[in-house]
Coordinates of C-alpha atoms in Angstrom, one line a residue:
M1 CA 65.1 -110.2 -27.4
S2 CA 68.0 -107.8 -26.9
I3 CA 65.9 -105.7 -24.5
L4 CA 65.1 -108.7 -22.4
L5 CA 68.7 -109.7 -22.3
F6 CA 69.9 -106.2 -21.2
G7 CA 67.0 -106.1 -18.7
F8 CA 68.1 -109.4 -17.2
I9 CA 71.6 -108.1 -16.8
L10 CA 70.2 -105.0 -15.1
L11 CA 68.1 -107.1 -12.8
F12 CA 71.0 -109.3 -11.9
I13 CA 73.2 -106.3 -11.0
T14 CA 70.4 -104.8 -8.9
I15 CA 69.8 -108.0 -6.9
L16 CA 73.5 -108.8 -6.4
Q17 CA 74.2 -105.3 -5.2
A18 CA 71.2 -105.2 -2.9
F19 CA 72.0 -108.5 -1.2
M20 CA 75.7 -107.9 -1.1
P21 CA 75.9 -107.2 2.7
K22 CA 74.3 -110.7 3.3
F23 CA 77.2 -112.4 1.4
L24 CA 80.0 -110.8 3.4
K25 CA 81.7 -111.6 6.7
Q26 CA 79.7 -110.1 9.6
T27 CA 82.9 -108.5 10.9
E28 CA 83.2 -106.4 7.7
V29 CA 80.4 -103.9 7.5
F30 CA 80.4 -101.6 4.4
G31 CA 84.2 -101.9 4.3
V32 CA 84.7 -101.2 8.0
Y33 CA 86.1 -103.8 10.5
V34 CA 83.6 -104.3 13.3
P35 CA 84.6 -106.7 16.2
E36 CA 82.4 -109.8 16.4
Q37 CA 80.9 -108.7 19.7
Y38 CA 79.2 -105.7 18.0
V39 CA 78.1 -107.0 14.6
K40 CA 74.5 -107.3 16.0
D41 CA 74.4 -103.7 17.1
K42 CA 70.9 -102.3 16.3
I43 CA 72.3 -99.4 14.2
I44 CA 74.4 -101.8 12.1
V45 CA 71.4 -104.0 11.5
Y46 CA 69.3 -101.0 10.6
L47 CA 71.9 -99.7 8.1
K48 CA 72.1 -103.0 6.4
K49 CA 68.3 -103.2 6.0
R50 CA 68.2 -99.6 4.8
Y51 CA 70.9 -100.3 2.2
F52 CA 69.0 -103.3 0.9
R53 CA 65.7 -101.4 0.6
V54 CA 67.2 -98.3 -1.1
V55 CA 69.4 -100.2 -3.6
L56 CA 66.7 -102.8 -4.5
T57 CA 63.9 -100.2 -4.9
T58 CA 66.1 -97.8 -6.9
G59 CA 67.3 -100.6 -9.1
L60 CA 63.8 -101.9 -9.8
V61 CA 62.6 -98.3 -10.6
I62 CA 65.4 -97.9 -13.1
L63 CA 64.7 -101.3 -14.6
A64 CA 61.0 -100.5 -15.0
G65 CA 61.9 -97.1 -16.6
Y66 CA 64.3 -98.8 -18.9
L67 CA 61.9 -101.4 -20.1
L68 CA 59.1 -98.9 -20.5
W69 CA 61.2 -96.5 -22.5
T70 CA 63.0 -99.0 -24.7
L71 CA 59.8 -101.0 -25.5
T72 CA 58.0 -97.8 -26.7
Q73 CA 60.9 -96.5 -28.8
D74 CA 62.1 -97.6 -32.2
L75 CA 65.8 -97.9 -31.5
D76 CA 68.4 -99.4 -33.8
E77 CA 70.7 -102.1 -32.3
D78 CA 73.7 -99.9 -31.7
T79 CA 71.7 -97.2 -29.9
L80 CA 69.9 -99.8 -27.8
A81 CA 73.2 -101.4 -26.8
L82 CA 74.7 -98.0 -25.9
V83 CA 71.7 -96.9 -23.9
S84 CA 71.4 -100.3 -22.1
V85 CA 75.1 -100.3 -21.0
G86 CA 74.7 -96.7 -19.9
V87 CA 71.7 -97.6 -17.7
Q88 CA 73.5 -100.6 -16.2
F89 CA 76.5 -98.4 -15.2
T90 CA 74.2 -95.8 -13.8
S91 CA 72.5 -98.3 -11.6
L92 CA 75.9 -99.7 -10.5
F93 CA 77.3 -96.2 -9.7
I94 CA 74.2 -95.3 -7.7
S95 CA 74.6 -98.4 -5.5
I96 CA 78.3 -97.8 -5.1
G97 CA 77.6 -94.2 -4.2
Y98 CA 75.1 -95.3 -1.5
Y99 CA 77.7 -97.8 -0.3
F100 CA 80.1 -95.0 0.4
I101 CA 77.4 -93.1 2.4
M102 CA 76.9 -96.3 4.6
H103 CA 80.7 -96.7 4.8
I104 CA 81.1 -93.2 6.3
R105 CA 78.2 -93.8 8.8
V106 CA 79.6 -97.1 10.0
K107 CA 83.1 -95.7 10.3
K108 CA 81.8 -92.7 12.4
L109 CA 79.7 -95.1 14.5
K110 CA 82.7 -97.3 15.3
A111 CA 84.7 -94.2 16.4
E112 CA 81.9 -92.8 18.5
K113 CA 81.3 -96.1 20.4
G114 CA 85.0 -97.0 20.7
W115 CA 84.5 -100.6 19.7
T116 CA 88.3 -101.3 19.4
I117 CA 89.5 -99.2 22.3
G118 CA 91.0 -101.2 25.1
K119 CA 90.8 -104.4 23.1
N120 CA 93.7 -106.8 22.6
E121 CA 94.4 -106.9 18.8
V122 CA 95.6 -110.4 17.8
R123 CA 96.9 -111.6 14.4
V124 CA 96.5 -115.3 14.1
V125 CA 98.9 -117.1 11.8
D126 CA 98.5 -120.8 10.7
L127 CA 102.0 -121.9 9.7
K128 CA 100.6 -124.9 7.8
F129 CA 97.9 -123.0 6.0
Q130 CA 99.6 -123.3 2.6
E131 CA 100.1 -127.0 3.0
K132 CA 96.3 -127.4 3.6
L133 CA 95.3 -125.5 0.4
R134 CA 93.5 -127.6 -2.2
L135 CA 93.6 -125.4 -5.3
V136 CA 93.2 -126.5 -8.9
P137 CA 96.7 -127.6 -10.1
P138 CA 98.4 -125.0 -12.5
I139 CA 98.6 -127.6 -15.3
V140 CA 94.8 -127.6 -15.5
F141 CA 94.9 -123.9 -16.3
I142 CA 97.9 -124.4 -18.7
I143 CA 96.0 -127.0 -20.8
P144 CA 93.5 -124.4 -22.3
M145 CA 96.5 -122.1 -22.9
I146 CA 98.2 -124.9 -24.9
V147 CA 94.9 -125.4 -26.9
T148 CA 95.0 -121.6 -27.6
V149 CA 98.6 -121.8 -28.8
G150 CA 97.5 -124.7 -31.0
L151 CA 94.7 -122.6 -32.4
I152 CA 97.2 -119.9 -33.3
I153 CA 99.4 -122.4 -35.2
Y154 CA 96.3 -123.8 -37.0
T155 CA 95.4 -120.3 -38.0
F156 CA 98.7 -119.7 -39.6
M157 CA 98.4 -123.0 -41.5
K158 CA 95.0 -121.9 -42.8
Y159 CA 96.1 -118.3 -43.5
P160 CA 96.2 -118.6 -47.3
E161 CA 92.6 -119.9 -47.4
M162 CA 91.1 -117.2 -45.2
P163 CA 89.2 -114.3 -46.8
D164 CA 90.9 -110.9 -47.3
M165 CA 88.6 -109.3 -44.8
I166 CA 87.9 -111.0 -41.5
P167 CA 85.1 -110.2 -39.0
T168 CA 86.2 -108.5 -35.8
H169 CA 82.9 -107.6 -34.2
W170 CA 79.3 -108.9 -34.2
G171 CA 76.2 -106.9 -33.5
P172 CA 73.3 -107.9 -31.2
S173 CA 71.6 -109.7 -34.1
G174 CA 74.6 -112.0 -34.6
Q175 CA 75.6 -110.4 -37.9
A176 CA 79.3 -109.3 -38.3
D177 CA 79.3 -105.5 -38.4
A178 CA 83.1 -104.7 -38.4
F179 CA 85.9 -106.2 -40.4
S180 CA 89.7 -106.0 -40.6
E181 CA 92.1 -106.5 -43.4
K182 CA 93.8 -109.9 -43.2
T183 CA 97.3 -109.8 -41.9
Y184 CA 99.4 -112.3 -39.9
F185 CA 98.7 -110.3 -36.8
S186 CA 95.0 -109.6 -37.3
V187 CA 94.1 -113.2 -37.8
I188 CA 95.4 -114.2 -34.4
S189 CA 94.3 -111.2 -32.4
M190 CA 91.4 -113.0 -30.7
P191 CA 93.5 -116.0 -29.6
L192 CA 96.2 -113.6 -28.3
I193 CA 93.6 -111.8 -26.2
L194 CA 92.3 -115.1 -25.0
L195 CA 95.8 -116.2 -24.1
V196 CA 96.3 -113.1 -22.0
M197 CA 92.9 -113.7 -20.2
Q198 CA 93.8 -117.3 -19.5
G199 CA 97.1 -116.2 -18.0
M200 CA 95.3 -113.8 -15.7
F201 CA 93.0 -116.5 -14.3
L202 CA 96.1 -118.7 -13.8
L203 CA 97.8 -116.0 -11.9
M204 CA 94.7 -115.3 -9.8
S205 CA 94.5 -119.0 -8.8
E206 CA 98.2 -119.3 -8.0
G207 CA 98.3 -115.9 -6.3
M208 CA 95.9 -117.1 -3.6
K209 CA 98.7 -119.4 -2.3
F210 CA 100.7 -116.3 -1.2
S211 CA 97.8 -114.2 0.1
G212 CA 97.7 -113.9 3.9
A213 CA 94.7 -115.5 5.6
K214 CA 92.6 -113.3 7.8
I215 CA 91.8 -115.7 10.7
N216 CA 89.3 -114.7 13.3
P217 CA 91.0 -115.1 16.8
S218 CA 87.7 -115.8 18.5
N219 CA 86.8 -118.7 16.2
K220 CA 90.1 -120.0 14.8
K221 CA 89.0 -123.5 13.7
T222 CA 85.9 -122.4 11.7
S223 CA 87.8 -119.3 10.3
V224 CA 90.7 -121.4 9.0
A225 CA 88.3 -124.0 7.4
Q226 CA 86.3 -121.2 5.7
Q227 CA 89.4 -119.6 4.4
L228 CA 90.6 -122.9 2.9
A229 CA 87.2 -123.6 1.4
F230 CA 87.0 -120.1 0.0
R231 CA 90.3 -120.4 -1.8
K232 CA 89.4 -123.8 -3.1
Y233 CA 86.0 -122.7 -4.5
T234 CA 87.5 -119.5 -6.0
S235 CA 90.2 -121.6 -7.8
W236 CA 87.5 -123.8 -9.3
F237 CA 85.4 -120.9 -10.2
S238 CA 88.3 -119.3 -12.0
L239 CA 88.8 -122.5 -14.0
F240 CA 85.1 -122.5 -14.8
I241 CA 85.3 -119.0 -16.2
T242 CA 88.5 -119.9 -18.1
L243 CA 86.9 -122.9 -19.8
S244 CA 83.7 -121.1 -20.7
T245 CA 85.6 -118.1 -22.1
T246 CA 87.9 -120.4 -24.0
L247 CA 85.0 -122.2 -25.6
L248 CA 83.3 -118.9 -26.6
M249 CA 86.3 -117.1 -28.0
G250 CA 87.7 -120.3 -29.6
Y251 CA 84.4 -120.9 -31.5
L252 CA 84.3 -117.2 -32.6
H253 CA 87.8 -117.5 -33.9
L254 CA 87.2 -120.8 -35.7
Q255 CA 84.2 -119.5 -37.5
T256 CA 86.5 -116.8 -39.1
I257 CA 88.5 -119.7 -40.6
H258 CA 85.5 -121.9 -41.3
P259 CA 82.5 -119.7 -42.0
E260 CA 80.4 -122.8 -42.8
I261 CA 80.2 -123.8 -39.1
S262 CA 78.5 -120.5 -38.2
S263 CA 75.1 -118.8 -38.8
P264 CA 73.5 -115.5 -37.6
W265 CA 71.3 -117.6 -35.2
I266 CA 74.3 -119.3 -33.6
M267 CA 76.2 -116.0 -33.3
F268 CA 73.2 -114.4 -31.7
T269 CA 72.5 -117.3 -29.3
L270 CA 76.1 -118.2 -28.2
P271 CA 76.9 -114.9 -26.3
I272 CA 73.5 -115.1 -24.6
V273 CA 74.1 -118.6 -23.4
F274 CA 77.6 -117.6 -22.3
L275 CA 76.2 -114.7 -20.3
V276 CA 73.5 -116.7 -18.7
I277 CA 75.9 -119.5 -17.7
T278 CA 78.4 -116.9 -16.3
F279 CA 75.7 -115.1 -14.3
V280 CA 74.4 -118.4 -12.9
G281 CA 77.9 -119.4 -11.9
V282 CA 78.5 -116.0 -10.2
G283 CA 75.2 -116.3 -8.4
I284 CA 75.8 -119.9 -7.2
Y285 CA 79.4 -119.0 -6.1
T286 CA 78.3 -115.8 -4.3
V287 CA 75.3 -117.4 -2.5
K288 CA 77.0 -120.7 -1.6
V289 CA 80.5 -119.4 -0.7
G290 CA 80.2 -115.7 0.3
Q291 CA 83.1 -113.5 1.1
S292 CA 86.0 -115.4 2.8
G293 CA 83.8 -118.5 2.8
S294 CA 81.5 -116.9 5.4
R295 CA 78.4 -118.7 4.1
L296 CA 80.0 -122.1 4.2
K297 CA 79.0 -124.3 7.2
V298 CA 82.2 -125.8 8.4
G299 CA 83.7 -126.7 11.8
G300 CA 82.4 -125.8 15.1
A301 CA 82.2 -122.4 16.8
S302 CA 84.6 -121.7 19.7
S303 CA 84.0 -119.3 22.5
S304 CA 84.6 -115.6 21.9
K305 CA 87.1 -113.7 24.0
E306 CA 85.6 -110.2 24.8
D307 CA 89.1 -108.6 25.2
S308 CA 90.5 -110.2 22.0
I309 CA 89.8 -109.0 18.5
A310 CA 91.4 -109.3 15.1
V311 CA 94.0 -106.6 14.0
D312 CA 92.1 -103.5 12.9
D313 CA 93.6 -102.6 9.6
D314 CA 91.0 -100.0 8.5
K315 CA 93.8 -97.5 7.9
Y316 CA 95.0 -99.6 4.9
W317 CA 91.5 -99.6 3.3
K318 CA 90.7 -96.4 1.4
G319 CA 86.9 -96.1 1.3
G320 CA 86.7 -99.8 2.3
M321 CA 87.6 -100.8 -1.3
L322 CA 91.2 -99.9 -2.1
Y323 CA 93.8 -101.7 -0.1
I324 CA 97.2 -100.0 0.2
N325 CA 99.7 -101.6 2.6
R326 CA 103.4 -101.5 1.7
D327 CA 104.2 -103.8 4.7
D328 CA 101.9 -106.6 3.5
P329 CA 103.7 -108.9 1.1
S330 CA 100.4 -110.2 -0.3
I331 CA 99.6 -109.1 -3.8
L332 CA 96.0 -110.5 -3.7
V333 CA 93.8 -109.7 -0.8
E334 CA 90.2 -110.5 0.0
K335 CA 87.7 -107.8 -0.8
R336 CA 85.9 -106.0 2.0
F337 CA 82.8 -105.2 0.0
G338 CA 82.1 -107.7 -2.8
V339 CA 82.9 -111.4 -3.1
G340 CA 86.4 -112.2 -4.5
W341 CA 89.8 -110.6 -4.5
T342 CA 91.4 -107.2 -5.1
L343 CA 95.0 -106.1 -5.3
N344 CA 97.3 -104.6 -2.7
F345 CA 98.1 -101.3 -4.4
G346 CA 100.9 -100.7 -1.9
R347 CA 103.0 -103.3 -3.7
P348 CA 104.5 -102.1 -7.1
L349 CA 104.0 -105.6 -8.5
S350 CA 100.2 -105.1 -8.1
W351 CA 100.3 -102.3 -10.6
V352 CA 102.2 -104.5 -13.1
V353 CA 99.7 -107.3 -12.6
L354 CA 96.8 -104.8 -13.2
F355 CA 98.0 -102.7 -16.1
V356 CA 100.3 -105.0 -18.2
P357 CA 97.4 -107.3 -19.3
I358 CA 95.1 -104.3 -19.9
I359 CA 97.8 -102.6 -22.0
I360 CA 98.5 -105.8 -24.0
I361 CA 94.8 -106.3 -24.8
L362 CA 94.3 -102.6 -25.8
V363 CA 97.4 -102.8 -28.0
I364 CA 96.0 -105.9 -29.7
A365 CA 92.5 -104.5 -30.0
F366 CA 93.6 -101.1 -31.5
S367 CA 96.2 -102.7 -33.9
I368 CA 93.7 -104.7 -36.0

C-alpha cells in the first residue's frame, strides 16, 4: 500500500510538471516575458511540446523503475520511505533542470528576434483594483486559529492525565515510532506548529491585497477580470488547505490526549486521505484557474496594439523563478513558472516572512 501511495505522488508530480506550460499565461514562457504578438512563434510552440514530451517520458520511466525495484525488494518501512522521497525529489530536480535549459533557449531566442525592440512598454494600473477584490475575510482564517488556541488550553487542562511519554511521529503503518517525554512544552508542540502554519496562510491571503496586478495592456478588461478571479480562488484554496491541515493535525494531537479515539488503521488511513484530498484540490485549482487566472473564461477580448506591450521586467527575474526588485513594494508576486505566488526577495520583509515561520517550526520540532 505504501508503494502505491508513493507511486501515486510520483505520478502526480510528473504529470503536473509536464503539463505546467499549459497552465501558465501565454506571455510568460519558461520564465521569460514574450509579447502577446509572438506567443505562437513556431519555435516557442516546439519548445513547449518538447518540454512536455521529455519531462513526461522521463518521469514515467523513473516511475516504472521505482515500482519495479521496490516491488521486487524486501524493504523495511523506513528504507522504503527514504528511497521513495529521494526518487520523488530526483524526478522534480530533473524537470527543474530541463526547465532551466528551456529558459535559456527562450531568453536567447527573444534577444535574437528583438521582440521588445521598438515597442512601447506600458504599465497599466487599475486604481480601483483593491476595491474589486473578493477575498475570504480574515476572520474566517482566524476562527481555526482560535480553535487551535482552545486546543492548547484544553491540553493544559488534561496535562495530569496524559501519559509520561507522548508520541511525536508515526510510521507508514500508522504505528507510533517516536516518543517524547511529557513536558508543558512538548504536549503543545503540534498545536504550536499548526498555529504558525495557519498564520502563514492568513498572511498569504491578506498579502494578495497589496500585490501589484500585472495587467495586459492589449486586453485590459479580460486581464483585470482574470487577476481578480485568480486572487479570489487562491484565497479560497488557502482556506481549504488551512481547514484540512487543521483537521488532520488537530486529530493527531487529540489522540495523544485520548488514545481511545485512535487505532493503527485510522492513523494509516488519515494521512493518505489528507494527501489525496490535497492533491485533488491542487489539481482542480491548477487546471481550472491556471497562473494569473489565465485558464478562466471571463470578459471579452479587446484588440491588440502591435506597438504596445507590457513592461518587460525580465531583469528582475533570476532564472525566471526568483524575483528581486527593490523598487517594487509588493511582498507577494505571481510566479512565472508554476501556479501560485512567490516572494519579492528585493524587500527585506520578504526574508522575514520566509525565515521566521521556518525557524519557529524548526525550534519547536527540535525542542521536543
